[in-house]
Structures are given as C-alpha cells and as structure tokens.
Amino acid sequence: MSEAQKSRITTDLAGQVALVTGAARGLGRLIAQSLAQCGARVSCVDVNAAMLDETVAQLTAEGADVDAYPCDVTDSARVNAVVDEVVKKRGGLDILVNNAGITRDGMLVRMKDDQWDSVLAINLRGTFLFTRAAAKPMIKGHRGRIINIASVSGLMGNPGQANYSASKAGVIGLTRTVAMELAGRNITVNAVAPGFIETDMTAQLGETIIAGIRERVPLGRLGRPRDVADAVLFLASPAADYITGQVLTVDGGLTV
Ligand code: NAD
C-alpha cells in the first residue's frame, strides 16, 4: 500500500457498517478504502459496475471487508433497494458518505438543459435519495453519521460551473436542514467541501488552468485525495460526536 493510501487518522470503526457512493474510483474509492482500514465494513456503490467490481476485488485482496452494489444514485427505487439489502446483510447502517458526483461545465448562456439536469440529478437528488433511505435504519439504530461531499464551488461562485455550484450549494443546504431534523436521533450530518484536488476530475482542466489554481491557493498546492479522505474519517470518528450541520472546507485556504 502506498503512503497516499494510508490514513493519517487513527480511529476504531470496528463493526460499523458504512456505505460510500461513487466508490469505484477517485475520492470515493480512497474514502471506502480508508474506512475499511479503520475496521468498518464498507458497501461500495457506483453506476459503473465493471469498475466497481474491479475496485472491490482489489480492496478485498488487501483484506478489506467490502462489497459492491451497482446503482445509479438518481434511481429512487434502486437506492431504497440497496439500503435495504445492506441493512439486511450487515445488520444496520452507521455511516453514509454521499460522494458520487459529476461536472458538466459550460458558461451559462451556452449551457444545455441536459448539462443542468444531469448535474443536479446526480449531485443533489442522488444525495437526497441516499440520505432519506439511510435515515430510516439510522433512526431505528439510534445512531448515524452522514457525510456529504460538497465543493468550494458550492460556497463561492466558479465561472463555467453554474450547474455544479448550484448542486453543491444545494447539498450544503440539505446538510444543514437534515442535521437539524436528525440531531434528536443521535445522527450527525456534515459536509466536506474540497477545493481543487489532484484527481481525474481536475486532470481534465489542463496544465495552464492547474498552474493558475496553484497560484490562487494560499498553501501553494492542489489538495491530495488523502486530505479529503482524512477529513471524512475525522467526521466519522468519535472525535466528531458533537459536530453537526457543519461544512469542513479542505481547500488549502482558497476560500479564506
Ligand atoms: P470521479 O469522477 O473520479 O469519481 C466519481 C465517481 O462517481 C465515479 O466512480 C463515477 O462512476 C461515480 N458516479 C457518477 N455518476 C454516478 C451515478 N449516477 N450513480 C452512482 N455513481 C456515479 O470524481 P472525484 O474527483 O473522485 O469526485 C468525488 C466527489 O468529490 C464528487 O462529488 C465531486 O463533486 C467532489 N469534489 C471533487 C473535487 C476534485 O477536485 N476532484 C473537488 C471538490 C469536490
């Protein structure tokens, strides 16, 4: 296992059941791997069934207790069925990480309806559907952690991302409201807002744009997937027991 794959947070999640969406690659894959390293049993959800199977096979070979659930997060019936299956197989659900997300960038006047609809559907509706489905077993179990992957684009504007910014601002609003609704049930709901992280999503931007971003970040570098995964582990850990409705920004100071 490489240094980048090793978590810097040590916490004991033994016996806990976690579900991570968009877990086939990128940040979701590392988050699933990190939760498993801490002892959680992790159900991995992704729309890309082939990539998901490959990821789960690799994590299993490392000794992780993970399983695969092919699922489009916008499909309400399938989302409910996945949560039911996980609860039946694993005996409950303790941690939900809503990570699946896409970008379909374009300036407002050229943005097609489909660009708007697909980004809002996956990033915001998908988060709502899994949160609603997971809340039921969490309420029954009198405990739960819901962690939504937002973005600094949901906190500040970003030209070319009207759809993405709106979806992530929506995720932040959803996080705060659901935190209030579920606090009495011992369920915390928080968001992590990454800045620019070195992943396939940002690699599409090209070197010139990436150099410009680096100059804007006070800490002088893009974030690493590890930085985001460790923020998620912190929010999943007992150290975050009294934190709910918050947005933990992981952006090297970009939004300061
Ligand atoms: P990624 O594209 O590498 O991975 C996203 C995963 O989500 C993929 O495995 C994809 O198959 C899956 N997915 C897409 N549509 C889906 C659907 N309908 N149902 C289920 N799964 C679906 O992206 P990433 O860079 O790892 O980003 C993960 C999350 O972090 C996203 O929510 C993204 O908006 C957020 N984020 C990323 C960055 C960054 O710099 N990479 C910055 C801020 C926020």
mmCIF file of C-alpha atoms and ligand atoms in Angstrom:
data_model
loop_
_atom_site.group_PDB
_atom_site.id
_atom_site.type_symbol
_atom_site.label_atom_id
_atom_site.label_comp_id
_atom_site.label_asym_id
_atom_site.label_seq_id
_atom_site.Cartn_x
_atom_site.Cartn_y
_atom_site.Cartn_z
ATOM 1 C CA MET A 1 0.000 0.000 0.000
ATOM 2 C CA SER A 2 1.426 3.421 -0.947
ATOM 3 C CA GLU A 3 1.839 6.315 1.533
ATOM 4 C CA ALA A 4 -1.005 8.151 -0.261
ATOM 5 C CA GLN A 5 -3.346 5.261 0.521
ATOM 6 C CA LYS A 6 -2.557 5.209 4.261
ATOM 7 C CA SER A 7 -4.804 7.249 6.505
ATOM 8 C CA ARG A 8 -3.181 9.733 8.934
ATOM 9 C CA ILE A 9 -6.211 9.488 11.234
ATOM 10 C CA THR A 10 -6.307 6.559 13.611
ATOM 11 C CA THR A 11 -9.799 5.701 14.730
ATOM 12 C CA ASP A 12 -11.548 2.477 15.574
ATOM 13 C CA LEU A 13 -14.607 1.871 13.414
ATOM 14 C CA ALA A 14 -14.621 -1.885 14.000
ATOM 15 C CA GLY A 15 -18.037 -3.419 13.481
ATOM 16 C CA GLN A 16 -19.520 -0.285 11.926
ATOM 17 C CA VAL A 17 -21.334 -0.512 8.623
ATOM 18 C CA ALA A 18 -20.529 2.163 6.042
ATOM 19 C CA LEU A 19 -21.903 2.904 2.581
ATOM 20 C CA VAL A 20 -19.955 5.063 0.117
ATOM 21 C CA THR A 21 -21.414 6.250 -3.208
ATOM 22 C CA GLY A 22 -19.218 6.822 -6.253
ATOM 23 C CA ALA A 23 -16.732 4.376 -4.738
ATOM 24 C CA ALA A 24 -15.382 2.832 -7.967
ATOM 25 C CA ARG A 25 -12.620 5.416 -8.376
ATOM 26 C CA GLY A 26 -11.207 8.742 -7.231
ATOM 27 C CA LEU A 27 -12.080 10.191 -3.842
ATOM 28 C CA GLY A 28 -14.874 7.676 -3.189
ATOM 29 C CA ARG A 29 -12.535 4.727 -3.685
ATOM 30 C CA LEU A 30 -9.991 6.168 -1.238
ATOM 31 C CA ILE A 31 -12.732 7.027 1.285
ATOM 32 C CA ALA A 32 -14.055 3.439 1.122
ATOM 33 C CA GLN A 33 -10.528 2.053 1.478
ATOM 34 C CA SER A 34 -9.792 4.369 4.423
ATOM 35 C CA LEU A 35 -12.996 3.476 6.296
ATOM 36 C CA ALA A 36 -12.172 -0.212 5.763
ATOM 37 C CA GLN A 37 -8.611 0.330 7.084
ATOM 38 C CA CYS A 38 -10.216 1.632 10.296
ATOM 39 C CA GLY A 39 -12.250 -1.564 10.621
ATOM 40 C CA ALA A 40 -15.554 -0.575 9.026
ATOM 41 C CA ARG A 41 -17.433 -2.980 6.781
ATOM 42 C CA VAL A 42 -17.990 -0.949 3.633
ATOM 43 C CA SER A 43 -20.677 -1.265 0.960
ATOM 44 C CA CYS A 44 -19.460 0.400 -2.233
ATOM 45 C CA VAL A 45 -21.991 1.917 -4.643
ATOM 46 C CA ASP A 46 -21.299 3.091 -8.191
ATOM 47 C CA VAL A 47 -23.063 3.341 -11.561
ATOM 48 C CA ASN A 48 -20.005 1.889 -13.311
ATOM 49 C CA ALA A 49 -20.474 -1.790 -12.438
ATOM 50 C CA ALA A 50 -17.315 -3.080 -14.146
ATOM 51 C CA MET A 51 -15.021 -0.530 -12.468
ATOM 52 C CA LEU A 52 -16.790 -1.107 -9.148
ATOM 53 C CA ASP A 53 -16.190 -4.871 -9.328
ATOM 54 C CA GLU A 54 -12.507 -4.281 -10.073
ATOM 55 C CA THR A 55 -12.167 -1.833 -7.147
ATOM 56 C CA VAL A 56 -13.946 -4.115 -4.698
ATOM 57 C CA ALA A 57 -11.808 -7.077 -5.823
ATOM 58 C CA GLN A 58 -8.623 -5.016 -5.231
ATOM 59 C CA LEU A 59 -9.747 -3.789 -1.800
ATOM 60 C CA THR A 60 -10.820 -7.307 -0.816
ATOM 61 C CA ALA A 61 -7.377 -8.594 -1.803
ATOM 62 C CA GLU A 62 -5.919 -6.037 0.654
ATOM 63 C CA GLY A 63 -8.043 -7.568 3.419
ATOM 64 C CA ALA A 64 -10.893 -5.031 3.424
ATOM 65 C CA ASP A 65 -14.437 -6.193 4.218
ATOM 66 C CA VAL A 66 -16.156 -4.541 1.244
ATOM 67 C CA ASP A 67 -18.976 -5.427 -1.125
ATOM 68 C CA ALA A 68 -20.311 -3.973 -4.379
ATOM 69 C CA TYR A 69 -23.719 -2.504 -5.203
ATOM 70 C CA PRO A 70 -24.105 -1.310 -8.798
ATOM 71 C CA CYS A 71 -26.566 1.584 -8.588
ATOM 72 C CA ASP A 72 -27.391 4.876 -10.263
ATOM 73 C CA VAL A 73 -27.837 7.328 -7.370
ATOM 74 C CA THR A 74 -30.685 9.070 -9.247
ATOM 75 C CA ASP A 75 -32.800 5.877 -9.316
ATOM 76 C CA SER A 76 -35.049 6.142 -6.260
ATOM 77 C CA ALA A 77 -36.269 2.520 -6.272
ATOM 78 C CA ARG A 78 -32.752 1.121 -6.694
ATOM 79 C CA VAL A 79 -31.368 3.400 -3.944
ATOM 80 C CA ASN A 80 -34.013 2.152 -1.492
ATOM 81 C CA ALA A 81 -33.346 -1.460 -2.511
ATOM 82 C CA VAL A 82 -29.568 -1.057 -1.999
ATOM 83 C CA VAL A 83 -30.022 0.374 1.501
ATOM 84 C CA ASP A 84 -32.480 -2.431 2.362
ATOM 85 C CA GLU A 85 -30.019 -5.079 1.093
ATOM 86 C CA VAL A 86 -27.096 -3.582 3.032
ATOM 87 C CA VAL A 87 -29.119 -3.386 6.255
ATOM 88 C CA LYS A 88 -30.346 -6.966 5.802
ATOM 89 C CA LYS A 89 -26.873 -8.339 5.056
ATOM 90 C CA ARG A 90 -24.823 -6.243 7.503
ATOM 91 C CA GLY A 91 -27.383 -5.744 10.263
ATOM 92 C CA GLY A 92 -27.647 -1.946 10.122
ATOM 93 C CA LEU A 93 -26.105 1.210 8.684
ATOM 94 C CA ASP A 94 -23.861 3.551 10.711
ATOM 95 C CA ILE A 95 -22.025 5.736 8.194
ATOM 96 C CA LEU A 96 -23.199 7.111 4.824
ATOM 97 C CA VAL A 97 -20.813 9.027 2.565
ATOM 98 C CA ASN A 98 -22.585 10.735 -0.349
ATOM 99 C CA ASN A 99 -19.654 11.157 -2.712
ATOM 100 C CA ALA A 100 -20.946 10.354 -6.237
ATOM 101 C CA GLY A 101 -20.768 13.495 -8.346
ATOM 102 C CA ILE A 102 -20.111 14.786 -11.833
ATOM 103 C CA THR A 103 -19.251 18.022 -13.607
ATOM 104 C CA ARG A 104 -20.646 19.125 -16.989
ATOM 105 C CA ASP A 105 -19.051 22.572 -17.212
ATOM 106 C CA GLY A 106 -20.063 25.375 -19.596
ATOM 107 C CA MET A 107 -20.783 29.091 -19.474
ATOM 108 C CA LEU A 108 -24.397 29.924 -18.587
ATOM 109 C CA VAL A 109 -25.576 31.168 -21.997
ATOM 110 C CA ARG A 110 -24.333 28.012 -23.733
ATOM 111 C CA MET A 111 -25.385 25.562 -21.040
ATOM 112 C CA LYS A 112 -27.766 22.900 -22.354
ATOM 113 C CA ASP A 113 -30.772 21.724 -20.325
ATOM 114 C CA ASP A 114 -29.205 18.284 -20.116
ATOM 115 C CA GLN A 115 -25.990 19.695 -18.591
ATOM 116 C CA TRP A 116 -28.041 21.346 -15.869
ATOM 117 C CA ASP A 117 -30.392 18.413 -15.284
ATOM 118 C CA SER A 118 -27.740 15.671 -15.118
ATOM 119 C CA VAL A 119 -25.511 17.541 -12.652
ATOM 120 C CA LEU A 120 -28.420 18.473 -10.373
ATOM 121 C CA ALA A 121 -29.810 14.920 -10.587
ATOM 122 C CA ILE A 122 -26.606 13.105 -9.640
ATOM 123 C CA ASN A 123 -25.072 15.597 -7.208
ATOM 124 C CA LEU A 124 -28.186 16.829 -5.386
ATOM 125 C CA ARG A 125 -31.077 14.392 -5.994
ATOM 126 C CA GLY A 126 -28.701 11.438 -5.511
ATOM 127 C CA THR A 127 -27.559 12.838 -2.162
ATOM 128 C CA PHE A 128 -31.172 13.409 -1.112
ATOM 129 C CA LEU A 129 -32.262 9.886 -2.131
ATOM 130 C CA PHE A 130 -29.467 8.096 -0.244
ATOM 131 C CA THR A 131 -29.829 10.380 2.786
ATOM 132 C CA ARG A 132 -33.570 9.712 3.003
ATOM 133 C CA ALA A 133 -33.109 5.964 2.574
ATOM 134 C CA ALA A 134 -30.250 5.760 5.114
ATOM 135 C CA ALA A 135 -32.037 7.899 7.708
ATOM 136 C CA LYS A 136 -34.597 5.150 8.349
ATOM 137 C CA PRO A 137 -32.206 2.421 9.591
ATOM 138 C CA MET A 138 -30.120 5.068 11.380
ATOM 139 C CA ILE A 139 -33.193 6.341 13.257
ATOM 140 C CA LYS A 140 -34.013 2.721 14.144
ATOM 141 C CA GLY A 141 -30.438 2.165 15.377
ATOM 142 C CA HIS A 142 -30.383 5.495 17.312
ATOM 143 C CA ARG A 143 -27.048 6.463 15.746
ATOM 144 C CA GLY A 144 -25.567 7.548 12.450
ATOM 145 C CA ARG A 145 -23.083 9.664 10.559
ATOM 146 C CA ILE A 146 -23.957 11.205 7.213
ATOM 147 C CA ILE A 147 -21.099 12.898 5.375
ATOM 148 C CA ASN A 148 -21.811 14.712 2.112
ATOM 149 C CA ILE A 149 -19.045 15.610 -0.316
ATOM 150 C CA ALA A 150 -19.810 19.161 -1.419
ATOM 151 C CA SER A 151 -17.274 21.550 -3.000
ATOM 152 C CA VAL A 152 -15.906 25.045 -2.551
ATOM 153 C CA SER A 153 -17.893 25.765 -5.756
ATOM 154 C CA GLY A 154 -20.986 25.492 -3.567
ATOM 155 C CA LEU A 155 -19.618 28.166 -1.217
ATOM 156 C CA MET A 156 -18.312 30.632 -3.807
ATOM 157 C CA GLY A 157 -19.053 31.092 -7.487
ATOM 158 C CA ASN A 158 -16.934 29.485 -10.192
ATOM 159 C CA PRO A 159 -17.411 30.680 -13.781
ATOM 160 C CA GLY A 160 -18.437 27.814 -16.055
ATOM 161 C CA GLN A 161 -19.985 25.841 -13.203
ATOM 162 C CA ALA A 162 -23.473 27.338 -12.668
ATOM 163 C CA ASN A 163 -24.929 23.814 -12.582
ATOM 164 C CA TYR A 164 -22.208 22.333 -10.349
ATOM 165 C CA SER A 165 -22.133 25.324 -7.929
ATOM 166 C CA ALA A 166 -25.925 25.228 -7.603
ATOM 167 C CA SER A 167 -25.879 21.472 -6.944
ATOM 168 C CA LYS A 168 -23.176 21.727 -4.274
ATOM 169 C CA ALA A 169 -24.799 24.778 -2.619
ATOM 170 C CA GLY A 170 -27.937 22.613 -2.558
ATOM 171 C CA VAL A 171 -26.011 19.798 -0.882
ATOM 172 C CA ILE A 172 -24.851 22.262 1.799
ATOM 173 C CA GLY A 173 -28.426 23.475 2.421
ATOM 174 C CA LEU A 174 -29.638 19.873 2.565
ATOM 175 C CA THR A 175 -26.850 19.029 5.034
ATOM 176 C CA ARG A 176 -27.788 21.840 7.428
ATOM 177 C CA THR A 177 -31.526 21.118 7.390
ATOM 178 C CA VAL A 178 -31.198 17.350 7.740
ATOM 179 C CA ALA A 179 -28.687 17.903 10.573
ATOM 180 C CA MET A 180 -31.415 19.804 12.447
ATOM 181 C CA GLU A 181 -34.072 17.180 11.682
ATOM 182 C CA LEU A 182 -31.954 14.192 12.755
ATOM 183 C CA ALA A 183 -29.962 15.605 15.683
ATOM 184 C CA GLY A 184 -32.542 14.358 18.184
ATOM 185 C CA ARG A 185 -31.973 10.826 16.864
ATOM 186 C CA ASN A 186 -28.204 10.909 17.554
ATOM 187 C CA ILE A 187 -27.408 11.236 13.848
ATOM 188 C CA THR A 188 -24.908 13.851 12.718
ATOM 189 C CA VAL A 189 -24.914 15.290 9.203
ATOM 190 C CA ASN A 190 -21.925 17.221 7.896
ATOM 191 C CA ALA A 191 -20.364 18.194 4.590
ATOM 192 C CA VAL A 192 -16.772 18.217 3.398
ATOM 193 C CA ALA A 193 -16.072 20.922 0.816
ATOM 194 C CA PRO A 194 -12.896 20.088 -1.097
ATOM 195 C CA GLY A 195 -11.117 22.761 -3.089
ATOM 196 C CA PHE A 196 -9.081 21.663 -6.087
ATOM 197 C CA ILE A 197 -7.877 18.113 -5.513
ATOM 198 C CA GLU A 198 -5.493 16.134 -7.749
ATOM 199 C CA THR A 199 -7.939 13.627 -9.300
ATOM 200 C CA ASP A 200 -9.211 12.570 -12.742
ATOM 201 C CA MET A 201 -11.872 15.295 -12.390
ATOM 202 C CA THR A 202 -9.273 18.095 -12.142
ATOM 203 C CA ALA A 203 -6.798 16.463 -14.597
ATOM 204 C CA GLN A 204 -9.354 17.317 -17.328
ATOM 205 C CA LEU A 205 -8.684 21.031 -16.691
ATOM 206 C CA GLY A 206 -5.242 21.058 -18.346
ATOM 207 C CA GLU A 207 -1.852 22.317 -17.089
ATOM 208 C CA THR A 208 -2.423 26.058 -17.725
ATOM 209 C CA ILE A 209 -5.596 26.177 -15.620
ATOM 210 C CA ILE A 210 -3.995 23.991 -12.927
ATOM 211 C CA ALA A 211 -0.958 26.346 -12.698
ATOM 212 C CA GLY A 212 -3.403 29.270 -12.272
ATOM 213 C CA ILE A 213 -5.226 27.420 -9.490
ATOM 214 C CA ARG A 214 -1.937 26.664 -7.701
ATOM 215 C CA GLU A 215 -1.171 30.400 -7.655
ATOM 216 C CA ARG A 216 -4.565 31.170 -6.060
ATOM 217 C CA VAL A 217 -4.214 28.614 -3.253
ATOM 218 C CA PRO A 218 -2.531 30.137 -0.155
ATOM 219 C CA LEU A 219 -0.913 26.780 0.731
ATOM 220 C CA GLY A 220 0.600 26.753 -2.786
ATOM 221 C CA ARG A 221 -0.546 23.337 -3.978
ATOM 222 C CA LEU A 222 -3.585 21.377 -5.061
ATOM 223 C CA GLY A 223 -5.089 19.121 -2.419
ATOM 224 C CA ARG A 224 -4.463 15.396 -2.383
ATOM 225 C CA PRO A 225 -7.240 12.777 -2.218
ATOM 226 C CA ARG A 226 -5.736 11.799 1.170
ATOM 227 C CA ASP A 227 -6.564 15.297 2.531
ATOM 228 C CA VAL A 228 -10.260 14.744 1.742
ATOM 229 C CA ALA A 229 -10.399 11.116 2.935
ATOM 230 C CA ASP A 230 -8.853 12.070 6.284
ATOM 231 C CA ALA A 231 -11.452 14.841 6.767
ATOM 232 C CA VAL A 232 -14.162 12.222 6.174
ATOM 233 C CA LEU A 233 -12.528 9.841 8.675
ATOM 234 C CA PHE A 234 -12.439 12.614 11.267
ATOM 235 C CA LEU A 235 -16.172 13.294 10.808
ATOM 236 C CA ALA A 236 -16.885 9.552 11.009
ATOM 237 C CA SER A 237 -14.796 9.166 14.183
ATOM 238 C CA PRO A 238 -15.956 9.524 17.816
ATOM 239 C CA ALA A 239 -13.886 12.757 17.957
ATOM 240 C CA ALA A 240 -16.651 14.406 15.888
ATOM 241 C CA ASP A 241 -19.507 13.277 18.170
ATOM 242 C CA TYR A 242 -20.617 16.859 18.922
ATOM 243 C CA ILE A 243 -20.233 18.281 15.396
ATOM 244 C CA THR A 244 -23.289 18.507 13.144
ATOM 245 C CA GLY A 245 -24.588 20.731 10.353
ATOM 246 C CA GLN A 246 -21.078 21.913 9.507
ATOM 247 C CA VAL A 247 -19.088 22.324 6.323
ATOM 248 C CA LEU A 248 -15.449 21.281 6.706
ATOM 249 C CA THR A 249 -13.570 23.061 3.935
ATOM 250 C CA VAL A 250 -10.443 21.276 2.674
ATOM 251 C CA ASP A 251 -9.027 23.774 0.192
ATOM 252 C CA GLY A 252 -5.567 24.984 1.236
ATOM 253 C CA GLY A 253 -7.032 28.345 2.229
ATOM 254 C CA LEU A 254 -8.671 29.109 -1.145
ATOM 255 C CA THR A 255 -11.895 30.417 0.411
ATOM 256 C CA VAL A 256 -10.323 32.271 3.351
HETATM 257 P P1 NAD B 1 -14.565 10.915 -10.098
HETATM 258 O O1 NAD B 1 -15.200 11.302 -11.395
HETATM 259 O O2 NAD B 1 -13.156 10.429 -10.103
HETATM 260 O O3 NAD B 1 -15.449 9.794 -9.367
HETATM 261 C C1 NAD B 1 -16.842 9.914 -9.255
HETATM 262 C C2 NAD B 1 -17.450 8.525 -9.154
HETATM 263 O O4 NAD B 1 -18.876 8.689 -9.109
HETATM 264 C C3 NAD B 1 -17.141 7.644 -10.357
HETATM 265 O O5 NAD B 1 -16.722 6.358 -9.937
HETATM 266 C C4 NAD B 1 -18.482 7.572 -11.099
HETATM 267 O O6 NAD B 1 -18.675 6.341 -11.822
HETATM 268 C C5 NAD B 1 -19.473 7.731 -9.965
HETATM 269 N N1 NAD B 1 -20.774 8.185 -10.433
HETATM 270 C C6 NAD B 1 -21.027 9.141 -11.383
HETATM 271 N N2 NAD B 1 -22.334 9.213 -11.616
HETATM 272 C C7 NAD B 1 -22.949 8.307 -10.796
HETATM 273 C C8 NAD B 1 -24.294 7.921 -10.577
HETATM 274 N N3 NAD B 1 -25.308 8.459 -11.289
HETATM 275 N N4 NAD B 1 -24.549 6.960 -9.659
HETATM 276 C C9 NAD B 1 -23.538 6.371 -8.961
HETATM 277 N N5 NAD B 1 -22.239 6.687 -9.141
HETATM 278 C C10 NAD B 1 -21.949 7.653 -10.044
HETATM 279 O O7 NAD B 1 -14.740 12.190 -9.152
HETATM 280 P P2 NAD B 1 -13.890 12.637 -7.845
HETATM 281 O O8 NAD B 1 -12.923 13.663 -8.247
HETATM 282 O O9 NAD B 1 -13.443 11.453 -7.093
HETATM 283 O O10 NAD B 1 -15.060 13.398 -7.028
HETATM 284 C C11 NAD B 1 -15.793 12.771 -5.994
HETATM 285 C C12 NAD B 1 -16.684 13.817 -5.335
HETATM 286 O O11 NAD B 1 -15.890 14.882 -4.834
HETATM 287 C C13 NAD B 1 -17.710 14.441 -6.252
HETATM 288 O O12 NAD B 1 -18.916 14.661 -5.547
HETATM 289 C C14 NAD B 1 -17.085 15.763 -6.624
HETATM 290 O O13 NAD B 1 -18.030 16.734 -6.984
HETATM 291 C C15 NAD B 1 -16.382 16.113 -5.317
HETATM 292 N N6 NAD B 1 -15.282 17.060 -5.464
HETATM 293 C C16 NAD B 1 -14.171 16.752 -6.184
HETATM 294 C C17 NAD B 1 -13.158 17.686 -6.289
HETATM 295 C C18 NAD B 1 -11.896 17.403 -7.054
HETATM 296 O O14 NAD B 1 -11.043 18.288 -7.140
HETATM 297 N N7 NAD B 1 -11.716 16.206 -7.595
HETATM 298 C C19 NAD B 1 -13.289 18.933 -5.698
HETATM 299 C C20 NAD B 1 -14.451 19.216 -4.984
HETATM 300 C C21 NAD B 1 -15.435 18.269 -4.864
#
